[in-house]
mmCIF file of C-alpha atoms and ligand atoms in Angstrom:
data_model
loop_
_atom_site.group_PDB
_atom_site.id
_atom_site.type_symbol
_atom_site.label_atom_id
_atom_site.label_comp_id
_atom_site.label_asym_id
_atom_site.label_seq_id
_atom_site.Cartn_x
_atom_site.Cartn_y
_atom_site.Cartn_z
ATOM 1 C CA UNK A 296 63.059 -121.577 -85.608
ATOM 2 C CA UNK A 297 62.974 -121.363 -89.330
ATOM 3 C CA UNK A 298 60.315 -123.496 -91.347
ATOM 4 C CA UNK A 299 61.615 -126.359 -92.927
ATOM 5 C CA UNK A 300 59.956 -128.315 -95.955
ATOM 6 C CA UNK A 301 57.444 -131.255 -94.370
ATOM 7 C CA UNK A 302 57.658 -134.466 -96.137
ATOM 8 C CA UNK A 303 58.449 -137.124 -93.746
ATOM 9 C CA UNK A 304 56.349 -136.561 -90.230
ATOM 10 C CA UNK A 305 57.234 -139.289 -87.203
ATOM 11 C CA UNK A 306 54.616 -139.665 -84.281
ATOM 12 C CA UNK A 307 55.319 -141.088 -80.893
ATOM 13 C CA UNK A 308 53.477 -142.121 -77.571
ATOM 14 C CA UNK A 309 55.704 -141.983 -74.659
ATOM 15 C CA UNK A 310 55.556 -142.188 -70.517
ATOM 16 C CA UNK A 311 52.255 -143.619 -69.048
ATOM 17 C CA UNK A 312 49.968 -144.158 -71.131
ATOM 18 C CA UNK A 313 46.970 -142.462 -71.697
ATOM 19 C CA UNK A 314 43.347 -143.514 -72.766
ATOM 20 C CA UNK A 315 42.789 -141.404 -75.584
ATOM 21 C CA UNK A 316 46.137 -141.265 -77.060
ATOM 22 C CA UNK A 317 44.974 -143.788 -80.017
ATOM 23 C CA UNK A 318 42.741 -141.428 -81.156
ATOM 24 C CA UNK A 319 45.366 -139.062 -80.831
ATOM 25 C CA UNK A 320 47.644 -140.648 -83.188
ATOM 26 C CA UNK A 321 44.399 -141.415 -85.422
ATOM 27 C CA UNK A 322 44.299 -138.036 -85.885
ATOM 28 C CA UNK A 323 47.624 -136.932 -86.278
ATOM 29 C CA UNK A 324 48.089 -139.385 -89.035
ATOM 30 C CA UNK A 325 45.015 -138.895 -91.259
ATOM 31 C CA UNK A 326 45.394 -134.669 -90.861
ATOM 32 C CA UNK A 327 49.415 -135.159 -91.863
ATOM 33 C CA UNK A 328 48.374 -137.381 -95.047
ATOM 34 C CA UNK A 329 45.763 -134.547 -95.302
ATOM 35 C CA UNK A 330 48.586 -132.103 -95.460
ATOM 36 C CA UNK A 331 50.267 -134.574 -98.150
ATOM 37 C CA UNK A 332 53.141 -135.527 -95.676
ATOM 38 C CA UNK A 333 54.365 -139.290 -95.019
ATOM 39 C CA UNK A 334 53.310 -140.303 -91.596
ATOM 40 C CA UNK A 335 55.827 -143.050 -89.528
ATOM 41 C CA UNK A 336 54.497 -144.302 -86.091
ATOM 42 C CA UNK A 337 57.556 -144.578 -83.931
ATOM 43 C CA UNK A 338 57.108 -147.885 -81.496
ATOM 44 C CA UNK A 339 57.874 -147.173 -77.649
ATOM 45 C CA UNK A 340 58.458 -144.136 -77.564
ATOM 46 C CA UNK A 341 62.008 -142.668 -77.129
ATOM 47 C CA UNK A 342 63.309 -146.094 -77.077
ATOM 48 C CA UNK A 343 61.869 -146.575 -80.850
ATOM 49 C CA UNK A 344 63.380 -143.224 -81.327
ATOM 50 C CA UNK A 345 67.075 -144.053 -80.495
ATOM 51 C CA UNK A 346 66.266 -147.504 -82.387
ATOM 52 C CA UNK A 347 65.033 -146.412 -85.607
ATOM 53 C CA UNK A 348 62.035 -148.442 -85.142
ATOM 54 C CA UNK A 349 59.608 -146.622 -87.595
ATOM 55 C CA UNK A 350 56.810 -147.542 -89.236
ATOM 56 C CA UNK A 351 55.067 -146.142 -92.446
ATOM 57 C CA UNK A 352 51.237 -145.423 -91.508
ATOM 58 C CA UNK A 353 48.326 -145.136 -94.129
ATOM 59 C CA UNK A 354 44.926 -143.877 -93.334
ATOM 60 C CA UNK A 355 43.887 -147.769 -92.974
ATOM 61 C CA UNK A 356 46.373 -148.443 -90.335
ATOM 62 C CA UNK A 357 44.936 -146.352 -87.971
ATOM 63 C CA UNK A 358 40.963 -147.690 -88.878
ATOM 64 C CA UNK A 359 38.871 -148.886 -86.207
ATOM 65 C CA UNK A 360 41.536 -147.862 -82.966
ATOM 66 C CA UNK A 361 39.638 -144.714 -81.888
ATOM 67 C CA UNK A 362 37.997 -146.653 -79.322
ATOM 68 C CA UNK A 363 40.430 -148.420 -77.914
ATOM 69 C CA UNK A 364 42.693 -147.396 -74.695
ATOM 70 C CA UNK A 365 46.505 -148.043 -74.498
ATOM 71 C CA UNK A 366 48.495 -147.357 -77.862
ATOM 72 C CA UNK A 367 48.713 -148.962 -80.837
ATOM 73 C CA UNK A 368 52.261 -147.373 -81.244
ATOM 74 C CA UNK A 369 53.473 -148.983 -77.793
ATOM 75 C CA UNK A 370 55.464 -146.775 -74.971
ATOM 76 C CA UNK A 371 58.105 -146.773 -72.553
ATOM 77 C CA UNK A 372 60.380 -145.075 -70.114
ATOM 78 C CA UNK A 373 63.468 -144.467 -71.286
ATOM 79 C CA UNK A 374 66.160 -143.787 -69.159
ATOM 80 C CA UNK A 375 68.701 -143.505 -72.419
ATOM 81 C CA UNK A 376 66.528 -140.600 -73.794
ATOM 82 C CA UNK A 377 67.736 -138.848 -70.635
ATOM 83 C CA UNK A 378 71.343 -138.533 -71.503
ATOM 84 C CA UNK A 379 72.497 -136.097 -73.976
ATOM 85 C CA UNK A 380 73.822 -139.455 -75.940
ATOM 86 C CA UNK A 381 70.775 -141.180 -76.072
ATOM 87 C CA UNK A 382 69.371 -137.929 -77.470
ATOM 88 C CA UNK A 383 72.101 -137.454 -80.019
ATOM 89 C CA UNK A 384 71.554 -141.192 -81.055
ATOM 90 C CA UNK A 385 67.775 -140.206 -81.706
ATOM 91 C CA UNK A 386 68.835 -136.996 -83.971
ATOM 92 C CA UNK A 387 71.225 -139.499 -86.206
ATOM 93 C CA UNK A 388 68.212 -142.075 -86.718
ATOM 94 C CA UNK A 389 66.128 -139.531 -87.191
ATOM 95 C CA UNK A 390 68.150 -137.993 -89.837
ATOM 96 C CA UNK A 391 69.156 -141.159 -91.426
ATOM 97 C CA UNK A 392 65.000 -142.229 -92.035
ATOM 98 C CA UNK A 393 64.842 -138.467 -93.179
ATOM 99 C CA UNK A 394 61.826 -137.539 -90.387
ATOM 100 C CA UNK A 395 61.650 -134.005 -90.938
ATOM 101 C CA UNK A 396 59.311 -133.343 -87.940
ATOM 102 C CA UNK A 397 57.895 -135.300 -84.746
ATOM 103 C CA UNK A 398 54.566 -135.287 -82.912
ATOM 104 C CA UNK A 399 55.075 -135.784 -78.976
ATOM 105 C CA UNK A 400 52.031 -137.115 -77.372
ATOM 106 C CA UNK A 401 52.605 -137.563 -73.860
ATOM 107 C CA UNK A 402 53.107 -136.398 -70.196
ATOM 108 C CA UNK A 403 55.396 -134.034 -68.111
ATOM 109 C CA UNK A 404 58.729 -136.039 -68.847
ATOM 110 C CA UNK A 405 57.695 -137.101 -72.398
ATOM 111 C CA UNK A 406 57.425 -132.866 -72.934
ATOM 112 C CA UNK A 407 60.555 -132.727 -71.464
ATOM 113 C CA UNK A 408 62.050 -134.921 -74.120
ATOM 114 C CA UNK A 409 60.304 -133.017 -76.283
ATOM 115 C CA UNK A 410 62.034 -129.569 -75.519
ATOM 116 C CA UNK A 411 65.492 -130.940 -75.070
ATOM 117 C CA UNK A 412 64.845 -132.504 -78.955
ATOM 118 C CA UNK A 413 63.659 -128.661 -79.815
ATOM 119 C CA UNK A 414 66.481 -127.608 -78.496
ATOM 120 C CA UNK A 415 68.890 -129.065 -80.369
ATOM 121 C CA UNK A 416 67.115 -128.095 -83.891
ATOM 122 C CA UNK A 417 64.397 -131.432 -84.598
ATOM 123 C CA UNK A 418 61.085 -129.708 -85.503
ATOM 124 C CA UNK A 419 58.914 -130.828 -82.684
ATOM 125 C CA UNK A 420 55.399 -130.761 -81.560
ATOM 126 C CA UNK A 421 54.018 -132.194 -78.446
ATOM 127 C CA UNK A 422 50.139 -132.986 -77.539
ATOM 128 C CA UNK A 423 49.121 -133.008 -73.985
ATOM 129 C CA UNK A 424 48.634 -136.671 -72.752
ATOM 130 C CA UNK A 425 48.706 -137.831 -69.165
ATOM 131 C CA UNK A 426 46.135 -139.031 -66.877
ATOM 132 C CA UNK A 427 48.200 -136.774 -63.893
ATOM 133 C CA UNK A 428 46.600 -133.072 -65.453
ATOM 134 C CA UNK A 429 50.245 -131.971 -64.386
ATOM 135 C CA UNK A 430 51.297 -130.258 -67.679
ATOM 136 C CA UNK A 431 51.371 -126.445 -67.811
ATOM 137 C CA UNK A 432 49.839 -125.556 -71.193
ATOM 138 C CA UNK A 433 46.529 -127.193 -71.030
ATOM 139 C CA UNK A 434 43.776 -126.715 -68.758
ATOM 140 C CA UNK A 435 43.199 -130.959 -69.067
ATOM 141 C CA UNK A 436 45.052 -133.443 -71.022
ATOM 142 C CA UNK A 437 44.095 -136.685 -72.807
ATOM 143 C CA UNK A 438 42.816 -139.291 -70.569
ATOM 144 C CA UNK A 439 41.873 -137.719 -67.336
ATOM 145 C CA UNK A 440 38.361 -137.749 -67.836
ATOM 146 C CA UNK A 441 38.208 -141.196 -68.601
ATOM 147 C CA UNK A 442 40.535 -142.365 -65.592
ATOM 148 C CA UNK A 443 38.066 -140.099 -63.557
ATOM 149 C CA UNK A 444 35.280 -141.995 -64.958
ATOM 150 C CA UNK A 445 37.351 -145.317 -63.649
ATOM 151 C CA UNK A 446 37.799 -144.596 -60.148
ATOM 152 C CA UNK A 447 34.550 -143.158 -59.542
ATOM 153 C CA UNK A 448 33.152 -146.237 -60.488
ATOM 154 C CA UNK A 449 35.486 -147.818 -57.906
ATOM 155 C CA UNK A 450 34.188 -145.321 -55.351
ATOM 156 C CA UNK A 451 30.789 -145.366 -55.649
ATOM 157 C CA UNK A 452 31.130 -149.206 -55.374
ATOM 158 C CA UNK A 453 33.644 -149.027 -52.294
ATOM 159 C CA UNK A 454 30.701 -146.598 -50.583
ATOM 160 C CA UNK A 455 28.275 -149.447 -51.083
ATOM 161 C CA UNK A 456 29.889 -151.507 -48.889
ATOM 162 C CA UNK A 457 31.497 -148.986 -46.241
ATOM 163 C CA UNK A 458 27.852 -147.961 -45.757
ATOM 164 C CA UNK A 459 27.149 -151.735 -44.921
ATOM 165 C CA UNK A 460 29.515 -151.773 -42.554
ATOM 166 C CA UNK A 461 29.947 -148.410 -41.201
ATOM 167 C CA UNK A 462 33.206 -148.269 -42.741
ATOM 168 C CA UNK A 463 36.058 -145.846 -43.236
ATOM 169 C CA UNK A 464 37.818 -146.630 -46.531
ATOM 170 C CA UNK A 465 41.182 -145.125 -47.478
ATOM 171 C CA UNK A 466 41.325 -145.097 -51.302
ATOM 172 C CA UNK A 467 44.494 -144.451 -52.770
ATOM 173 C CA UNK A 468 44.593 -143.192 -56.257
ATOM 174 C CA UNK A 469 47.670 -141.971 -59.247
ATOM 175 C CA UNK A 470 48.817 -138.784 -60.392
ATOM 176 C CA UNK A 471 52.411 -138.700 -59.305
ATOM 177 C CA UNK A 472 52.614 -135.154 -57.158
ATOM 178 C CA UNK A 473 50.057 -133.744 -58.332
ATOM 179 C CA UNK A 474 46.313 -134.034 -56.108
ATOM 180 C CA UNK A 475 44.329 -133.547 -59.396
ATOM 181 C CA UNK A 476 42.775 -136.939 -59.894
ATOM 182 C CA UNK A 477 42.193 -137.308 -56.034
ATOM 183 C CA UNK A 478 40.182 -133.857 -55.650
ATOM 184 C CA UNK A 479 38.334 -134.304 -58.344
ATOM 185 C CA UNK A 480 37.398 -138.240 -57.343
ATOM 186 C CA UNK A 481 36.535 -136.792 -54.109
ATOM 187 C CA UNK A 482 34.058 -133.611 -55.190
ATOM 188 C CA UNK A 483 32.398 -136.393 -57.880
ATOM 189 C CA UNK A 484 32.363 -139.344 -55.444
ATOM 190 C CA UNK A 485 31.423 -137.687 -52.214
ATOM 191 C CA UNK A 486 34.349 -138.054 -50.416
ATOM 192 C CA UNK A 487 34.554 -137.593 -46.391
ATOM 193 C CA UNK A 488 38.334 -135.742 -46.849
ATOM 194 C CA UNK A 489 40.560 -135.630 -49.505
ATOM 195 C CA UNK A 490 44.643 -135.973 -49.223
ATOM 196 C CA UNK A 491 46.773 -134.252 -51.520
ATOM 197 C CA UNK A 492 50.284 -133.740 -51.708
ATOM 198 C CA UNK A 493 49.790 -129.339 -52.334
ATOM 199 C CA UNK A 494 48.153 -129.591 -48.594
ATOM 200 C CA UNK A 495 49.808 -130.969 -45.278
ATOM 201 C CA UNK A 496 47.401 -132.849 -43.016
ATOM 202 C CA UNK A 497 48.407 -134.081 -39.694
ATOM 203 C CA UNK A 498 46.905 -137.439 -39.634
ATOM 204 C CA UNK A 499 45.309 -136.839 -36.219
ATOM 205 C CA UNK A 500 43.608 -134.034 -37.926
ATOM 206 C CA UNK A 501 42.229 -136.641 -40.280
ATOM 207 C CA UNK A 502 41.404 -139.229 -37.739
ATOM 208 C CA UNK A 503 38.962 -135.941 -35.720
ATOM 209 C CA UNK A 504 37.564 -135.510 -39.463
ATOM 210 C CA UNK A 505 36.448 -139.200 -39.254
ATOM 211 C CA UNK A 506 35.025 -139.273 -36.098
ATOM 212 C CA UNK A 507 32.970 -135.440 -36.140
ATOM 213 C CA UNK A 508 31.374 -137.660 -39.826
ATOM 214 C CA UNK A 509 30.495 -140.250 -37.988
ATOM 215 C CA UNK A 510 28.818 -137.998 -35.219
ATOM 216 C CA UNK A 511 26.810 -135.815 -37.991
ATOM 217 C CA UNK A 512 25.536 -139.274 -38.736
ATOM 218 C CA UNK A 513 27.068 -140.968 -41.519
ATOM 219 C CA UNK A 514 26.982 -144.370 -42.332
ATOM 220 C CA UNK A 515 30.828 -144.442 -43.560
ATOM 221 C CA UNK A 516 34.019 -142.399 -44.770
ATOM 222 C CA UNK A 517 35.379 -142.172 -47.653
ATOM 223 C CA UNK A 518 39.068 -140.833 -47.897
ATOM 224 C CA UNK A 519 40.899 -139.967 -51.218
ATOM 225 C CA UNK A 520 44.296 -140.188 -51.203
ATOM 226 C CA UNK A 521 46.911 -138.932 -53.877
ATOM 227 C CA UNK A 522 49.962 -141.453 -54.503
ATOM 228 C CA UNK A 523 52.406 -137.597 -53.985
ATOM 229 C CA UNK A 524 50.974 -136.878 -50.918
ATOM 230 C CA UNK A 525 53.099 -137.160 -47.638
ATOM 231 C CA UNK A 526 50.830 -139.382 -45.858
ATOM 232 C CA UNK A 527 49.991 -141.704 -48.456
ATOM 233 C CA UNK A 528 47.606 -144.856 -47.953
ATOM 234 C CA UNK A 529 49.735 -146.688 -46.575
ATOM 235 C CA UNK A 530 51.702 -144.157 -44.046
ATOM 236 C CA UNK A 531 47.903 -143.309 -42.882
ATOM 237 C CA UNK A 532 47.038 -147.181 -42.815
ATOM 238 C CA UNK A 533 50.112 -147.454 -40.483
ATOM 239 C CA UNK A 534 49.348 -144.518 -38.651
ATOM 240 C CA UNK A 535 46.002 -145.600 -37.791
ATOM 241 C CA UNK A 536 47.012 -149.303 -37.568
ATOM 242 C CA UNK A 537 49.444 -147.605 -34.807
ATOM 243 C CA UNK A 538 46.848 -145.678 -32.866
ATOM 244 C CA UNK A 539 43.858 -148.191 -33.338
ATOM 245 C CA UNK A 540 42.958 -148.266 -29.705
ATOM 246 C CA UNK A 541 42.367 -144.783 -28.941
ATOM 247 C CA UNK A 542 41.633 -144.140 -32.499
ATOM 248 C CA UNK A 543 39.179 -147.388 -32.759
ATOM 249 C CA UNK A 544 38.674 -147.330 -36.379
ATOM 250 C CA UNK A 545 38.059 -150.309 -38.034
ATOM 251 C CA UNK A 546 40.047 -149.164 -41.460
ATOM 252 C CA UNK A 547 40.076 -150.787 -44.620
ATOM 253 C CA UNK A 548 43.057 -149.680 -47.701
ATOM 254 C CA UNK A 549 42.004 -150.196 -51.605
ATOM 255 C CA UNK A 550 44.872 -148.954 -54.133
ATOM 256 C CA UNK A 551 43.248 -148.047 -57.587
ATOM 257 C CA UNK A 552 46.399 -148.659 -59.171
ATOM 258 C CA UNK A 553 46.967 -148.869 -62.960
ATOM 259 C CA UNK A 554 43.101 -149.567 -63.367
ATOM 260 C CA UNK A 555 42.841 -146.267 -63.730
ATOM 261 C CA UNK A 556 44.455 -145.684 -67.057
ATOM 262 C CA UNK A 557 43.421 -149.024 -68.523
ATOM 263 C CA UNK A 558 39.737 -147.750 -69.398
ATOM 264 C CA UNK A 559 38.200 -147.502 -72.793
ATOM 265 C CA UNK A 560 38.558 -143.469 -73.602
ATOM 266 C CA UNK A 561 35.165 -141.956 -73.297
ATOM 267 C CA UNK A 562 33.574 -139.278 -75.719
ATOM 268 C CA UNK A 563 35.439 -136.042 -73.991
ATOM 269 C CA UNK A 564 39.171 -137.958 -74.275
ATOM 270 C CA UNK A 565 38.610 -139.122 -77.967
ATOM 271 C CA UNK A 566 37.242 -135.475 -79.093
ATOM 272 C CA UNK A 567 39.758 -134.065 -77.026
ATOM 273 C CA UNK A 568 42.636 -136.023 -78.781
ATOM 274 C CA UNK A 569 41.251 -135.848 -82.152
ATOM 275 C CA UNK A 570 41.023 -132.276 -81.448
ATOM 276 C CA UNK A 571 44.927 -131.723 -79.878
ATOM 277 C CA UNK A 572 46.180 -134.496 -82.459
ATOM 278 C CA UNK A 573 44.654 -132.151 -85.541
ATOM 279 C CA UNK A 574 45.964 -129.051 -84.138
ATOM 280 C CA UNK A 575 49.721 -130.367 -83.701
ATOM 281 C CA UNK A 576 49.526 -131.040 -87.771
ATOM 282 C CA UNK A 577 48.142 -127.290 -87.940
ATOM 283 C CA UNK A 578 51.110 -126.151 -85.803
ATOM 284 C CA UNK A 579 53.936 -128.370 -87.679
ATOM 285 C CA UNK A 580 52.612 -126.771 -91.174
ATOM 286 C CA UNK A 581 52.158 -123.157 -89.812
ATOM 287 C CA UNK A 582 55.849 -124.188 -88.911
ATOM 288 C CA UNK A 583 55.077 -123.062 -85.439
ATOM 289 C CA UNK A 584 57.611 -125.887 -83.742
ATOM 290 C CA UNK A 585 58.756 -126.234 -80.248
ATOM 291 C CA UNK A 586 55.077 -126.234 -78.940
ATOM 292 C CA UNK A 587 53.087 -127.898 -77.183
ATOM 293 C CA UNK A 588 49.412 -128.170 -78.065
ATOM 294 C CA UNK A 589 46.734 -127.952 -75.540
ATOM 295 C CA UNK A 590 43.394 -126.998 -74.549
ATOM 296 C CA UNK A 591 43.000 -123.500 -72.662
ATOM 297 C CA UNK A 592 39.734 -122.188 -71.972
ATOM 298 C CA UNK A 593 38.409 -124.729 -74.579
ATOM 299 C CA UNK A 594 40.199 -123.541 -77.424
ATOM 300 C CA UNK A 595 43.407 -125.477 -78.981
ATOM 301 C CA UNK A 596 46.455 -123.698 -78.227
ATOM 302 C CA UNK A 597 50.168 -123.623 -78.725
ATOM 303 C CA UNK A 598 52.402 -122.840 -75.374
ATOM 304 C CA UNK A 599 56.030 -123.246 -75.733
ATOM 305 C CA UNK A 600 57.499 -125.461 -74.458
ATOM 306 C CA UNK A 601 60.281 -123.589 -72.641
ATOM 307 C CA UNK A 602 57.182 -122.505 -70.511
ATOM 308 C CA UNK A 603 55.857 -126.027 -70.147
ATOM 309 C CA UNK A 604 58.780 -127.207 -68.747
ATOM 310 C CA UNK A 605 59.827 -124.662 -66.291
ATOM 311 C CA UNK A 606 56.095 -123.887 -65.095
ATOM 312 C CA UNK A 607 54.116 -125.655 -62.629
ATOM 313 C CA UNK A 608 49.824 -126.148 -63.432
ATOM 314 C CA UNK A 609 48.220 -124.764 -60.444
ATOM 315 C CA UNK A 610 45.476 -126.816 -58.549
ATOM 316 C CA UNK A 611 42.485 -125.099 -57.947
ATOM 317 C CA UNK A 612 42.508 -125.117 -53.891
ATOM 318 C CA UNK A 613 39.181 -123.345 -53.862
ATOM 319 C CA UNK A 614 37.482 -126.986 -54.841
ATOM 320 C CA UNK A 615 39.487 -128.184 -51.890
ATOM 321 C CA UNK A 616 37.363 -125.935 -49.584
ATOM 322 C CA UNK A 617 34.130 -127.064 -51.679
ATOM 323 C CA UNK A 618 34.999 -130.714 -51.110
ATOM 324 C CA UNK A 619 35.237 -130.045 -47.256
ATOM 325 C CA UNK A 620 32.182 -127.993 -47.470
ATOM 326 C CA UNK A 621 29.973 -130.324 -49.331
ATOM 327 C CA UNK A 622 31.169 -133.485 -46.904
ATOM 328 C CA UNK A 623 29.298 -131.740 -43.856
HETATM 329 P P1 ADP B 810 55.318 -138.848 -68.618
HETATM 330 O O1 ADP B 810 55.629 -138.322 -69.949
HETATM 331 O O2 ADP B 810 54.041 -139.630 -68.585
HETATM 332 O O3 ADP B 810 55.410 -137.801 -67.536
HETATM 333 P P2 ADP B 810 57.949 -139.902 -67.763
HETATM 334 O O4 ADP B 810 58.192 -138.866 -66.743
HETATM 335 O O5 ADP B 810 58.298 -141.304 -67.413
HETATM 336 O O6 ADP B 810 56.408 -139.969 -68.242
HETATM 337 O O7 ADP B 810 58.748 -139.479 -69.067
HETATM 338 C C1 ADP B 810 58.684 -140.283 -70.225
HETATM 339 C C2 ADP B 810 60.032 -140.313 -70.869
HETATM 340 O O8 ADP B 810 60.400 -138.995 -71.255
HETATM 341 C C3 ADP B 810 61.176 -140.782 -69.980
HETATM 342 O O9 ADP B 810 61.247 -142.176 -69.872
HETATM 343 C C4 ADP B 810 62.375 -140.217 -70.721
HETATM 344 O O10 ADP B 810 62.702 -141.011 -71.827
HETATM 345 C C5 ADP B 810 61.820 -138.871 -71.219
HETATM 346 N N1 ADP B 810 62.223 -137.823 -70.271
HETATM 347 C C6 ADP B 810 61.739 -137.603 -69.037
HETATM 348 N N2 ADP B 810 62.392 -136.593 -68.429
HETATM 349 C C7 ADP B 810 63.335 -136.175 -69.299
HETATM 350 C C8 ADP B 810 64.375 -135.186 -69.265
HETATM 351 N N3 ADP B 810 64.546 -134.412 -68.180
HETATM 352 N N4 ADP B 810 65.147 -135.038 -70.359
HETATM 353 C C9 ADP B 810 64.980 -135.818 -71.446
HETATM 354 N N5 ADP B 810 64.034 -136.779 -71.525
HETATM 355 C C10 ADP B 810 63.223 -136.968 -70.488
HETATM 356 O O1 F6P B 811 52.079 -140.451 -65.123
HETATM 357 C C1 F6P B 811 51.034 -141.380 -65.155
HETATM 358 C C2 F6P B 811 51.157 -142.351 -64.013
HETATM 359 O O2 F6P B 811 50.078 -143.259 -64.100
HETATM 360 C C3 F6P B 811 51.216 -141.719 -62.616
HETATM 361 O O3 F6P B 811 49.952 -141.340 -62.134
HETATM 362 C C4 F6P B 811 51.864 -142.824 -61.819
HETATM 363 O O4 F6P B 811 52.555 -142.326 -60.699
HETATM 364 C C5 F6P B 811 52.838 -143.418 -62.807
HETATM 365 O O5 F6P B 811 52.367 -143.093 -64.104
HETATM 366 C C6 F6P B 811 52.984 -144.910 -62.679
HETATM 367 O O6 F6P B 811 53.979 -145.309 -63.547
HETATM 368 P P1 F6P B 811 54.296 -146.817 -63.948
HETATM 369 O O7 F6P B 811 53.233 -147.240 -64.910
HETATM 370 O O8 F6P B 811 55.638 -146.758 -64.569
HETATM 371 O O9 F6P B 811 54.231 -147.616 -62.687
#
């Protein structure tokens, strides 16, 4: 794509949101005025897009958020974003407020968005935000660590009292369909077993798991489950519910939920965003559009976005085997 002129720069937040992603657009705004470009913060993502619902952003209107989970900027799931209209209505209001370029921050859809906008000629630049780790392009993305930091605390609390008991807990946790979040909650927490939606288990497989742990001696089980997988918490919970006689568990269900991107973004998530947010002002000057920016190998990078889209992140199965390993 040719390089435009900069003057006018729009910055967005959009899908679930990520702790981290203020500092994010912290960065992105006081590295633009840097550059000598007009920053706008666009409210709600796509649906501020389509809107017009810009905002012009000084260095002071960005003071004192770096700490703070959630976005200042708002976001959203828009459905309307997802028809070529919706996107056509963007392009006009972008036009008409004379944005010359955008910054993306956000997940797997939200990139999406972002290449289809590419596509049809807006300068665009996304930044890897989700708490999922789904998105080719960047080895983690803004706000994982601190939603790992979240449910660990969960875990190490639920263990408390499963010990207590003699327990087995089933503890469901996000990341759409991908078993990031739960393998990494389970190698960190000390996890019994780990579900995930890139591995089948047979849930009598599971229930044998339980009872060979209780055998070598333990005083509970922990199981992390991802949201994706087939058996999620609550098919296992019925399963077990089901086959409770013969099974003879005495089973107890805790769903992290949203807690889990509600934290307060820890040092790695605002360095990482400041980071990502800095390097998608770098791109947009070097007029290096159509990108998004990540972190590979702990350097800031640029993958396209044409690859981002069409290519799936591999998870790491060998940690999968380490998890089992270390639960013995
Ligand atoms: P995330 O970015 O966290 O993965 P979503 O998948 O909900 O969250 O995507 C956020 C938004 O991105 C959607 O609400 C929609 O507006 C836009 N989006 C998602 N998929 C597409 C698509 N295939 N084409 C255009 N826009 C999309
Ligand atoms: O993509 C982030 C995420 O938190 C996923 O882990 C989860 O499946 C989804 O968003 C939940 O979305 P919502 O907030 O719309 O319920």
């Amino acid at each position: 794509m040719s390089q435009k002129t900069i003057k006018q720069v729009g910055v967005l937040t959009s899908g679930g949101d990520a702790p981290g992603m203020n500092a994010a657009i912290r960065s992105v705004v006081r590295t633009g005025i840097e550059k000598g470009w007009a920053v706008f913060g666009v409210r709600r993502g796509y649906e501020g897009l389509i809107n017009g619902d810009y905002i012009s952003m000084n260095r002071r209107s960005v003071s004192n958020i770096i700490q703070a989970g959630g976005t200042m900027l708002g976001s959203a799931r828009c459905p309307e974003f997802k028809t070529a209209e919706g996107r056509s209505k963007a392009v006009r209001a972008l036009n008409q407020n004379e944005i010359d370029a955008l910054v993306i921050i956000g997940g797997n859809g939200s990139q999406t968005g972002a290449h289809a906008l590419s596509e049809m000629g807006v300068p665009v630049v996304g930044v890897a935000s989700t708490i999922d780790n789904d998105l080719y392009g960047s080895d983690i993305t803004i706000g994982v660590d601190t939603a790992l930091d979240v449910a660990l605390e969960a875990v190490d609390r639920l263990k408390v009292t499963a010990s207590s008991h003699q327990r087995a807990f089933l503890v469901e946790v996000m990341g759409r369909d991908c078993g990031y979040l739960a393998l990494m909650i389970a190698l960190a927490g000390g996890a019994e077993y780990v579900v995930i939606p890139e591995i089948e288990i047979d849930p009598e497989v599971l229930a044998q798991e339980l009872v060979a742990a209780y055998e070598r001696g333990k005083s509970h089980a922990l199981v992390i489950v991802a949201e994706g997988a087939a058996y999620n918490a609550e098919k296992l919970a019925s399963y077990f519910k089901q086959h409770e006689e013969r099974l003879g568990f005495d089973l107890r269900v805790t769903n992290l939920g949203h807690v889990q991107r509600g934290g307060t973004p820890n040092a790695f998530d605002r360095i990482l965003a400041t980071r990502l947010g800095a390097g998608a002002t770098d791109c947009l000057a070097r007029g290096e559009y159509g990108v998004l920016v990540g972190l590979i190998r702990s350097e800031v990078t640029a993958t396209p976005l044409s690859e981002v889209v069409t290519k799936k992140k591999p998870l790491d199965l060998k940690l999968f085997k380490l998890a089992a390993v270390l639960a013995k």
